[in-house]
mmCIF file of C-alpha atoms in Angstrom:
data_model
loop_
_atom_site.group_PDB
_atom_site.id
_atom_site.type_symbol
_atom_site.label_atom_id
_atom_site.label_comp_id
_atom_site.label_asym_id
_atom_site.label_seq_id
_atom_site.Cartn_x
_atom_site.Cartn_y
_atom_site.Cartn_z
ATOM 1 C CA MET U 1 0.120 -0.041 0.277
ATOM 2 C CA SER U 2 1.231 3.403 -0.877
ATOM 3 C CA GLU U 3 2.640 5.655 2.056
ATOM 4 C CA TRP U 4 -0.253 8.116 0.732
ATOM 5 C CA VAL U 5 -3.292 5.967 0.871
ATOM 6 C CA ARG U 6 -4.592 5.591 4.318
ATOM 7 C CA PRO U 7 -7.341 3.109 4.305
ATOM 8 C CA ALA U 8 -10.367 3.359 6.922
ATOM 9 C CA GLY U 9 -9.117 2.928 10.357
ATOM 10 C CA THR U 10 -5.387 3.155 9.629
ATOM 11 C CA ALA U 11 -5.269 6.909 10.404
ATOM 12 C CA ALA U 12 -7.221 6.757 13.214
ATOM 13 C CA ARG U 13 -5.951 7.933 16.789
ATOM 14 C CA ASP U 14 -6.559 9.950 19.728
ATOM 15 C CA GLY U 15 -10.104 9.080 19.636
ATOM 16 C CA TYR U 16 -10.366 10.322 16.175
ATOM 17 C CA ASP U 17 -11.539 8.362 12.829
ATOM 18 C CA VAL U 18 -9.034 10.110 10.823
ATOM 19 C CA VAL U 19 -5.948 12.213 11.906
ATOM 20 C CA VAL U 20 -3.808 13.806 9.096
ATOM 21 C CA ARG U 21 -1.828 16.809 10.543
ATOM 22 C CA PRO U 22 0.918 19.132 9.074
ATOM 23 C CA GLY U 23 4.238 17.645 10.470
ATOM 24 C CA ASP U 24 3.428 13.931 9.303
ATOM 25 C CA PRO U 25 5.896 12.542 6.941
ATOM 26 C CA GLY U 26 5.883 14.416 3.757
ATOM 27 C CA TRP U 27 3.096 16.697 4.864
ATOM 28 C CA LYS U 28 3.296 20.625 5.896
ATOM 29 C CA HIS U 29 0.170 22.663 5.421
ATOM 30 C CA SER U 30 -3.134 20.876 5.536
ATOM 31 C CA GLY U 31 -4.937 18.604 7.703
ATOM 32 C CA LEU U 32 -8.128 16.665 8.737
ATOM 33 C CA THR U 33 -9.594 14.872 11.384
ATOM 34 C CA VAL U 34 -12.961 13.081 11.677
ATOM 35 C CA ARG U 35 -14.732 12.479 15.110
ATOM 36 C CA THR U 36 -17.894 10.284 15.627
ATOM 37 C CA LEU U 37 -19.815 11.616 18.489
ATOM 38 C CA ARG U 38 -22.136 9.664 20.568
ATOM 39 C CA PRO U 39 -25.471 11.183 21.622
ATOM 40 C CA GLY U 40 -24.755 14.202 23.902
ATOM 41 C CA GLN U 41 -20.980 13.715 23.592
ATOM 42 C CA SER U 42 -18.592 16.654 22.894
ATOM 43 C CA VAL U 43 -14.737 17.329 21.668
ATOM 44 C CA GLN U 44 -12.855 20.488 22.415
ATOM 45 C CA ILE U 45 -10.303 21.732 20.243
ATOM 46 C CA ASP U 46 -7.454 24.134 20.318
ATOM 47 C CA THR U 47 -6.872 25.521 17.057
ATOM 48 C CA GLY U 48 -3.122 26.955 17.838
ATOM 49 C CA ASP U 49 -1.532 28.092 14.730
ATOM 50 C CA CYS U 50 -4.215 26.544 12.400
ATOM 51 C CA GLU U 51 -7.665 27.638 11.315
ATOM 52 C CA TYR U 52 -10.474 25.109 11.062
ATOM 53 C CA ILE U 53 -13.590 24.249 9.599
ATOM 54 C CA VAL U 54 -16.488 22.396 11.149
ATOM 55 C CA LEU U 55 -18.086 20.274 8.773
ATOM 56 C CA PRO U 56 -21.277 17.599 9.752
ATOM 57 C CA LEU U 57 -20.899 14.593 7.621
ATOM 58 C CA ASN U 58 -23.903 13.101 9.481
ATOM 59 C CA GLY U 59 -25.944 14.256 11.909
ATOM 60 C CA SER U 60 -26.289 17.937 13.420
ATOM 61 C CA ALA U 61 -24.150 19.814 16.216
ATOM 62 C CA GLU U 62 -23.553 22.695 18.010
ATOM 63 C CA VAL U 63 -20.266 24.932 18.045
ATOM 64 C CA VAL U 64 -19.658 26.496 21.295
ATOM 65 C CA ILE U 65 -17.120 29.256 21.410
ATOM 66 C CA ASP U 66 -16.895 32.224 23.514
ATOM 67 C CA GLY U 67 -19.826 30.773 25.665
ATOM 68 C CA GLU U 68 -22.195 31.141 22.611
ATOM 69 C CA ALA U 69 -23.555 27.997 21.033
ATOM 70 C CA VAL U 70 -23.905 28.192 17.399
ATOM 71 C CA PRO U 71 -26.225 25.431 15.508
ATOM 72 C CA LEU U 72 -24.903 23.567 12.435
ATOM 73 C CA GLY U 73 -28.209 22.223 10.815
ATOM 74 C CA GLY U 74 -26.309 18.971 9.631
ATOM 75 C CA ARG U 75 -27.715 16.186 7.262
ATOM 76 C CA ALA U 76 -28.366 12.618 7.254
ATOM 77 C CA ASP U 77 -25.589 11.713 4.896
ATOM 78 C CA VAL U 78 -22.959 13.551 2.686
ATOM 79 C CA PHE U 79 -25.342 12.358 -0.291
ATOM 80 C CA ALA U 80 -28.463 14.082 1.052
ATOM 81 C CA GLY U 81 -27.260 17.601 0.416
ATOM 82 C CA ALA U 82 -24.968 20.352 1.977
ATOM 83 C CA THR U 83 -24.925 21.667 5.343
ATOM 84 C CA ASP U 84 -24.167 24.717 7.554
ATOM 85 C CA VAL U 85 -20.612 24.841 8.118
ATOM 86 C CA ALA U 86 -18.345 26.832 10.871
ATOM 87 C CA TYR U 87 -15.103 28.518 10.458
ATOM 88 C CA VAL U 88 -12.812 29.096 13.681
ATOM 89 C CA PRO U 89 -9.708 31.093 13.447
ATOM 90 C CA ARG U 90 -6.311 30.423 14.819
ATOM 91 C CA ASN U 91 -5.428 30.468 18.584
ATOM 92 C CA THR U 92 -8.760 29.620 19.728
ATOM 93 C CA THR U 93 -10.694 26.910 21.964
ATOM 94 C CA PHE U 94 -13.969 25.851 20.772
ATOM 95 C CA ALA U 95 -16.129 22.667 21.414
ATOM 96 C CA VAL U 96 -18.628 20.472 19.265
ATOM 97 C CA VAL U 97 -21.448 18.959 20.816
ATOM 98 C CA SER U 98 -24.005 16.836 19.379
ATOM 99 C CA ALA U 99 -27.400 15.869 21.130
ATOM 100 C CA GLY U 100 -28.290 13.101 18.342
ATOM 101 C CA GLY U 101 -25.038 12.169 17.614
ATOM 102 C CA ALA U 102 -22.853 12.958 14.479
ATOM 103 C CA ARG U 103 -19.770 12.531 12.539
ATOM 104 C CA ILE U 104 -18.059 15.552 12.172
ATOM 105 C CA ALA U 105 -15.275 16.424 9.604
ATOM 106 C CA PHE U 106 -12.584 19.156 10.572
ATOM 107 C CA PRO U 107 -10.384 20.555 7.634
ATOM 108 C CA PHE U 108 -7.586 22.624 8.721
ATOM 109 C CA ALA U 109 -4.366 24.299 7.741
ATOM 110 C CA LYS U 110 -1.607 26.408 8.825
ATOM 111 C CA ALA U 111 -2.672 29.967 9.156
ATOM 112 C CA ALA U 112 -0.683 33.370 9.164
ATOM 113 C CA SER U 113 -3.158 35.742 9.921
ATOM 114 C CA ASP U 114 -6.602 36.031 12.051
ATOM 115 C CA ARG U 115 -9.931 35.949 10.547
ATOM 116 C CA PRO U 116 -13.488 36.332 12.531
ATOM 117 C CA PHE U 117 -15.240 33.156 13.518
ATOM 118 C CA GLN U 118 -17.871 32.670 10.754
ATOM 119 C CA ARG U 119 -21.027 30.581 10.424
ATOM 120 C CA ILE U 120 -21.776 29.672 6.535
ATOM 121 C CA ALA U 121 -25.525 28.570 6.468
ATOM 122 C CA VAL U 122 -26.540 25.889 3.893
ATOM 123 C CA GLU U 123 -28.284 28.240 1.383
ATOM 124 C CA ASP U 124 -24.801 30.265 0.909
ATOM 125 C CA VAL U 125 -23.043 27.050 0.009
ATOM 126 C CA GLU U 126 -22.369 27.415 -3.507
ATOM 127 C CA THR U 127 -23.315 24.492 -6.008
ATOM 128 C CA GLU U 128 -21.459 24.083 -9.193
ATOM 129 C CA LEU U 129 -22.000 21.594 -11.898
ATOM 130 C CA ARG U 130 -18.559 20.607 -13.901
ATOM 131 C CA GLY U 131 -17.607 18.916 -16.625
ATOM 132 C CA ALA U 132 -20.353 16.832 -18.857
ATOM 133 C CA GLY U 133 -21.262 13.503 -20.126
ATOM 134 C CA VAL U 134 -19.485 10.802 -17.988
ATOM 135 C CA ALA U 135 -17.108 13.567 -16.895
ATOM 136 C CA SER U 136 -20.409 15.186 -14.762
ATOM 137 C CA ARG U 137 -19.975 15.789 -11.287
ATOM 138 C CA GLN U 138 -21.363 18.276 -8.418
ATOM 139 C CA VAL U 139 -19.217 20.331 -6.354
ATOM 140 C CA ARG U 140 -20.445 22.175 -3.120
ATOM 141 C CA ASN U 141 -18.081 25.141 -2.522
ATOM 142 C CA PHE U 142 -18.293 25.597 1.412
ATOM 143 C CA GLY U 143 -14.610 26.588 1.833
ATOM 144 C CA THR U 144 -13.260 28.099 -1.334
ATOM 145 C CA PRO U 145 -12.211 31.416 -1.836
ATOM 146 C CA GLY U 146 -15.330 33.675 -2.593
ATOM 147 C CA VAL U 147 -17.703 31.673 -0.244
ATOM 148 C CA LEU U 148 -15.464 31.635 3.107
ATOM 149 C CA ASP U 149 -13.197 34.278 4.256
ATOM 150 C CA ALA U 150 -9.868 32.317 5.359
ATOM 151 C CA ASP U 151 -6.201 32.709 5.493
ATOM 152 C CA SER U 152 -5.073 29.754 3.478
ATOM 153 C CA ILE U 153 -7.506 26.637 3.721
ATOM 154 C CA ILE U 154 -9.521 25.675 0.482
ATOM 155 C CA ALA U 155 -12.232 22.952 0.905
ATOM 156 C CA CYS U 156 -14.974 21.559 -1.030
ATOM 157 C CA GLU U 157 -17.064 18.444 -1.560
ATOM 158 C CA VAL U 158 -17.665 16.619 -4.862
ATOM 159 C CA ILE U 159 -20.523 14.140 -5.752
ATOM 160 C CA THR U 160 -19.511 11.916 -8.568
ATOM 161 C CA PRO U 161 -22.805 9.759 -9.707
ATOM 162 C CA ALA U 162 -21.795 5.842 -10.509
ATOM 163 C CA GLY U 163 -20.086 5.267 -13.714
ATOM 164 C CA ASN U 164 -18.540 8.969 -13.818
ATOM 165 C CA TRP U 165 -15.214 10.132 -13.456
ATOM 166 C CA SER U 166 -14.134 13.425 -11.698
ATOM 167 C CA SER U 167 -10.900 15.168 -11.007
ATOM 168 C CA TYR U 168 -10.524 14.897 -14.556
ATOM 169 C CA PRO U 169 -8.638 15.685 -16.993
ATOM 170 C CA PRO U 170 -5.751 14.945 -14.448
ATOM 171 C CA HIS U 171 -4.113 18.293 -13.124
ATOM 172 C CA LYS U 172 -1.615 19.483 -10.521
ATOM 173 C CA HIS U 173 -1.229 22.541 -8.333
ATOM 174 C CA ASP U 174 2.339 22.090 -7.051
ATOM 175 C CA GLU U 175 4.352 24.942 -8.539
ATOM 176 C CA HIS U 176 3.957 28.642 -7.733
ATOM 177 C CA ARG U 177 3.459 30.214 -11.352
ATOM 178 C CA PRO U 178 1.680 33.504 -10.951
ATOM 179 C CA GLY U 179 -1.338 33.676 -12.537
ATOM 180 C CA LYS U 180 -1.461 30.005 -13.593
ATOM 181 C CA GLU U 181 -0.824 27.720 -11.087
ATOM 182 C CA SER U 182 -0.755 27.633 -7.126
ATOM 183 C CA GLU U 183 1.462 25.142 -4.928
ATOM 184 C CA LEU U 184 -1.269 23.311 -2.735
ATOM 185 C CA GLU U 185 -0.964 20.041 -1.241
ATOM 186 C CA GLU U 186 -4.469 18.218 -1.160
ATOM 187 C CA ILE U 187 -6.167 15.574 1.100
ATOM 188 C CA TYR U 188 -8.750 13.426 -0.326
ATOM 189 C CA TYR U 189 -11.517 11.884 1.995
ATOM 190 C CA PHE U 190 -14.008 9.613 0.277
ATOM 191 C CA GLU U 191 -17.356 8.046 1.101
ATOM 192 C CA GLN U 192 -19.478 5.816 -1.290
ATOM 193 C CA GLN U 193 -23.004 4.459 -1.515
ATOM 194 C CA LEU U 194 -24.811 2.097 -3.666
ATOM 195 C CA SER U 195 -26.612 4.129 -6.628
ATOM 196 C CA ASP U 196 -30.479 4.160 -6.796
ATOM 197 C CA ALA U 197 -29.947 1.859 -9.785
ATOM 198 C CA ALA U 198 -28.807 -1.011 -7.546
ATOM 199 C CA PRO U 199 -31.400 -4.095 -7.151
ATOM 200 C CA GLU U 200 -32.476 -4.802 -3.667
ATOM 201 C CA GLY U 201 -30.203 -7.845 -3.441
ATOM 202 C CA ALA U 202 -26.849 -5.761 -4.074
ATOM 203 C CA LYS U 203 -27.778 -4.006 -0.734
ATOM 204 C CA GLY U 204 -25.154 -5.868 1.237
ATOM 205 C CA ASN U 205 -22.201 -4.870 -1.131
ATOM 206 C CA ASP U 206 -19.289 -2.879 -0.280
ATOM 207 C CA PRO U 207 -19.261 0.551 -2.688
ATOM 208 C CA ILE U 208 -15.964 1.182 -3.999
ATOM 209 C CA GLY U 209 -14.188 3.808 -6.147
ATOM 210 C CA TYR U 210 -10.781 4.478 -7.311
ATOM 211 C CA GLN U 211 -8.295 7.091 -7.183
ATOM 212 C CA ARG U 212 -4.984 7.980 -9.293
ATOM 213 C CA VAL U 213 -2.293 10.016 -8.503
ATOM 214 C CA TYR U 214 1.092 9.958 -10.782
ATOM 215 C CA GLY U 215 4.065 11.996 -10.553
ATOM 216 C CA THR U 216 6.330 14.246 -13.185
ATOM 217 C CA ASP U 217 9.663 13.223 -14.233
ATOM 218 C CA ASP U 218 11.476 15.311 -11.476
ATOM 219 C CA ARG U 219 8.890 14.405 -8.749
ATOM 220 C CA PRO U 220 7.610 11.033 -8.652
ATOM 221 C CA ILE U 221 4.851 9.672 -7.180
ATOM 222 C CA ASP U 222 2.406 6.661 -8.208
ATOM 223 C CA VAL U 223 -0.780 5.857 -6.522
ATOM 224 C CA LEU U 224 -3.606 3.716 -7.879
ATOM 225 C CA ALA U 225 -6.016 3.179 -5.328
ATOM 226 C CA GLU U 226 -9.391 1.220 -4.710
ATOM 227 C CA VAL U 227 -11.279 3.283 -2.033
ATOM 228 C CA ARG U 228 -14.108 2.901 0.235
ATOM 229 C CA SER U 229 -15.824 4.814 2.842
ATOM 230 C CA GLY U 230 -13.770 6.614 5.650
ATOM 231 C CA ASP U 231 -10.334 5.861 2.920
ATOM 232 C CA VAL U 232 -7.856 8.793 2.870
ATOM 233 C CA VAL U 233 -5.824 9.577 -0.105
ATOM 234 C CA LEU U 234 -2.859 12.331 0.043
ATOM 235 C CA VAL U 235 -1.545 14.239 -2.815
ATOM 236 C CA PRO U 236 1.887 15.799 -1.959
ATOM 237 C CA HIS U 237 2.415 16.570 -5.545
ATOM 238 C CA GLY U 238 1.871 15.590 -9.121
ATOM 239 C CA TRP U 239 -1.018 14.771 -11.611
ATOM 240 C CA HIS U 240 -4.167 13.665 -9.658
ATOM 241 C CA GLY U 241 -7.198 12.391 -11.480
ATOM 242 C CA PRO U 242 -9.306 10.780 -12.328
ATOM 243 C CA ALA U 243 -11.338 9.737 -9.427
ATOM 244 C CA MET U 244 -13.631 7.025 -10.642
ATOM 245 C CA ALA U 245 -17.014 5.723 -9.406
ATOM 246 C CA PRO U 246 -17.732 2.430 -10.806
ATOM 247 C CA PRO U 247 -21.186 1.543 -12.341
ATOM 248 C CA GLY U 248 -23.567 1.019 -9.485
ATOM 249 C CA TYR U 249 -21.783 3.242 -6.786
ATOM 250 C CA ASP U 250 -22.037 6.973 -6.127
ATOM 251 C CA MET U 251 -18.726 8.646 -4.800
ATOM 252 C CA TYR U 252 -18.178 11.433 -2.734
ATOM 253 C CA TYR U 253 -15.057 13.048 -1.463
ATOM 254 C CA LEU U 254 -13.993 16.011 0.581
ATOM 255 C CA ASN U 255 -11.089 18.077 -0.782
ATOM 256 C CA VAL U 256 -8.716 19.942 1.709
ATOM 257 C CA MET U 257 -6.126 22.067 0.318
ATOM 258 C CA ALA U 258 -3.211 24.602 1.541
ATOM 259 C CA GLY U 259 0.159 25.648 0.450
ATOM 260 C CA PRO U 260 3.018 27.931 1.457
ATOM 261 C CA GLY U 261 1.851 30.790 -0.984
ATOM 262 C CA THR U 262 0.868 34.317 0.458
ATOM 263 C CA GLU U 263 -1.933 34.314 -2.088
ATOM 264 C CA ARG U 264 -5.058 31.908 -1.302
ATOM 265 C CA GLN U 265 -5.842 30.672 -4.854
ATOM 266 C CA TRP U 266 -6.670 27.648 -6.513
ATOM 267 C CA LEU U 267 -5.120 27.788 -10.014
ATOM 268 C CA ILE U 268 -4.675 24.245 -11.889
ATOM 269 C CA THR U 269 -2.437 22.776 -14.838
ATOM 270 C CA ASP U 270 -4.110 20.232 -16.970
ATOM 271 C CA ASP U 271 -1.912 17.343 -17.831
ATOM 272 C CA PRO U 272 -1.244 18.192 -21.559
ATOM 273 C CA GLN U 273 -1.590 14.625 -22.753
ATOM 274 C CA HIS U 274 -5.250 14.878 -21.530
ATOM 275 C CA ALA U 275 -6.093 18.577 -21.470
ATOM 276 C CA TRP U 276 -7.858 18.138 -25.054
ATOM 277 C CA VAL U 277 -10.746 16.022 -23.093
ATOM 278 C CA ARG U 278 -12.406 19.274 -21.954
ATOM 279 C CA GLU U 279 -13.349 20.372 -25.678
ATOM 280 C CA LEU U 280 -15.619 17.162 -25.668
ATOM 281 C CA TRP U 281 -17.848 18.777 -23.221
ATOM 282 C CA ASN U 282 -19.010 21.558 -25.790
ATOM 283 C CA SER U 283 -21.031 18.792 -27.158
ATOM 284 C CA GLN U 284 -22.130 17.002 -24.502
ATOM 285 C CA HIS U 285 -24.683 17.529 -21.665
ATOM 286 C CA ILE U 286 -24.547 17.479 -17.920
ATOM 287 C CA ASP U 287 -25.571 14.269 -16.318
ATOM 288 C CA PRO U 288 -29.285 14.528 -15.895
ATOM 289 C CA ARG U 289 -28.928 12.983 -12.268
ATOM 290 C CA LEU U 290 -27.291 15.960 -11.246
ATOM 291 C CA PRO U 291 -27.686 17.794 -9.038
ATOM 292 C CA PHE U 292 -28.314 15.338 -6.618
ATOM 293 C CA GLN U 293 -31.716 15.981 -5.061
ATOM 294 C CA GLN U 294 -31.123 17.731 -1.948
ATOM 295 C CA THR U 295 -33.266 16.604 1.161
ATOM 296 C CA GLU U 296 -34.391 18.512 3.975
ATOM 297 C CA PRO U 297 -31.663 19.319 6.540
ATOM 298 C CA LEU U 298 -31.865 18.108 9.808
ATOM 299 C CA GLY U 299 -32.198 21.141 11.666
ATOM 300 C CA GLY U 300 -30.527 22.881 14.565
ATOM 301 C CA ASP U 301 -28.839 20.740 17.211
ATOM 302 C CA GLU U 302 -30.394 21.198 20.459
ATOM 303 C CA SER U 303 -27.705 19.977 22.811
#
């Protein structure tokens, strides 16, 4: 198994289901923890020199900061729709508590400046449809420039319907080239589900997907990973994509990015061998399964 692939459970420690931190081998700028809270349970976090996002994966919660409880409506699961999120600045102590139980993702990144605490309501999360045909996917921009005021962190969620490819064409963002490319390391956190087309007899199956990462001549990396719910793939550099959702299995991933640059930008370079694929989209339609049907949010947590 590649050092950049963390199957579910292998990155668990300190009560968290997933732990990726700056300072881990080969990792410098971005981080992700995932915590499962039982009903009534809470977790307290000191942000230190990092800025944090609080993202319910399922269930609802409250962020308790400076004596105030801020509700996050949450959702049934990551495929059910977007959710309220909270941004917590560096040098802050906060807690997250869930009355009914929840799984919470905490994307974070090194920060060099201060921003105020923010609550991004679900209606303010921008939904974007990218690509066309079998490269159609849905992006929820809750932590990207233009939606979230932050120092360095960039984060979003991507839904890829069964049979489609996303993170495609393969691209990279590992060099600082002003106006053309940003230097950003990236975390992929995956969840999978059986698609609506799956027959009843398939309900016991184990949904899978695939992720590809490959390097340049001077910075080699070689990852072709089978991914399941709870798995993490790290992209320190190199071309990455496609992320593949096999027929029968819908794919979700959370992207967390940060880098050393002073400007918070997400600029990519396509692999020139595959960049032409974008031209195909001009004659294709967006997958009619997108956007995924938004279900009613759970509502505020009453902890």
